[in-house]
Amino acid sequence: MKILIIIPAYNEEESISALLDKLDSEYPQYDYVVVNDCSTDLTLKILKERNAHYLNLPVNLGIGGGVQSGYLYALENGYDIAIQMDGDGQHKPEYLKNIILPIIENKADAVIGSRFITNEGFQSSAMRRLGINFLSGLVYLLTGNRVLDVTSGFRAVNRKCIEIFAKEYAQDYPEPEALIVTAINGLRMIEVPVIMQERTGGSSSINGFKSLYYMIKVSLAIIIARFTKKRRK
Amino acid sequence: MSIYLKITLLVAIAVYFLCIFYLLKKKRLELRYTLLWIFGGILMLFVVLFPGVITFILKYTGIVEEVNAVFAAVIFILIIILISITSIVSKLNSDLRKLIQKCALYEQRIRELEGKIK
């Protein structure tokens, strides 16, 4: 089975090397592709120097467009499984195996690495958890799927899902919306426990006033996505 | 509607149509995006030429003055056009995104193939 790790990266010069070192030395069975979304720091230089596999977006697209490029790459190169993983050190490669296992066993089409099953490791702030719980409730209400960690960017999907995401992927703050898209296309989602680290470099893209915008935008997007008809192939 | 207001509005509408046709002739506007503007202009012209329509509308909408009805109609048309422009921008945005992604994929292919040649 061909497995691809998609690593969206925007200004990750502090953490990307450590992650790629680890992938190269301990997980050579997985391919990876870093999507450099017009970083303004040394990310691109680091990628070039170590001759890493990367896509270099000529224009900044944001996380959604970046990740989607990864899915397009997976689609064009015939990958069976695509794993999405942040380049900022929050997601540990140790869990890659757990995250793809349900797909290999054909128990799920999409797997989400969740912080909130065992409640271990980095749990985010109370305010953020409140927001995540709200969105999780909304997803449950609209699709009947119980997903606890709706904003987790540590996910694995199978070929069917790759095809859908390559065509249709939300552009900003895409994680919760992608769940709805997965659900309305009749795909099976499950969560597996992972322990996340507090980021080792960079800073979160969502804070202060943006979090209000985030909540409103994502809630709306989830509701609209629910009422969008299933894509015909 | 006073005759002075009528003339002012007619002149304004004439300028409006001249602008549109000038830009169309210069190919700085695409006709399919301009249809809404032309349609809006015809509507405005109609209202100015036959204010009786407005009197009729006034009776049933609760708008007090004729002039207000004209302004309301214009603002309504503008809002519709703005929405259509937002939709055009969104479409362009999504087209552009696809191009950028394709570009990045090709660039990666080229790098990979170059690597193989060396």
CSV table of C-alpha atoms in Angstrom, one decimal, chain A residues 54-59 61 65 68-69 72-73 76 171, chain B residues 96-98 100-105 107-109 111-112:
chain,number,residue,atom,x,y,z
A,54,TYR,CA,8.0,19.3,-1.2
A,55,LEU,CA,5.4,21.3,-3.2
A,56,ASN,CA,6.1,25.0,-3.3
A,57,LEU,CA,3.0,27.0,-3.7
A,58,PRO,CA,3.8,30.2,-5.8
A,59,VAL,CA,1.0,32.1,-4.0
A,61,LEU,CA,-3.3,29.8,-0.3
A,65,GLY,CA,-5.6,25.2,-0.3
A,68,GLN,CA,-5.7,20.2,-0.8
A,69,SER,CA,-2.6,20.5,-3.0
A,72,LEU,CA,-4.1,16.4,-5.4
A,73,TYR,CA,-0.5,15.1,-5.2
A,76,GLU,CA,-2.1,12.0,-9.1
A,171,GLN,CA,-10.3,26.9,2.3
B,96,LEU,CA,-6.9,30.8,-9.3
B,97,ARG,CA,-6.5,28.4,-6.5
B,98,LYS,CA,-6.7,25.5,-8.9
B,100,ILE,CA,-1.7,27.7,-8.3
B,101,GLN,CA,-2.1,24.1,-7.1
B,102,LYS,CA,-1.5,22.7,-10.6
B,103,CYS,CA,1.5,25.0,-10.9
B,104,ALA,CA,3.0,23.7,-7.7
B,105,LEU,CA,2.4,20.1,-8.8
B,107,GLU,CA,7.0,22.4,-10.5
B,108,GLN,CA,7.5,19.4,-8.2
B,109,ARG,CA,7.3,17.1,-11.3
B,111,ARG,CA,12.3,19.0,-10.1
B,112,GLU,CA,11.8,15.3,-9.7
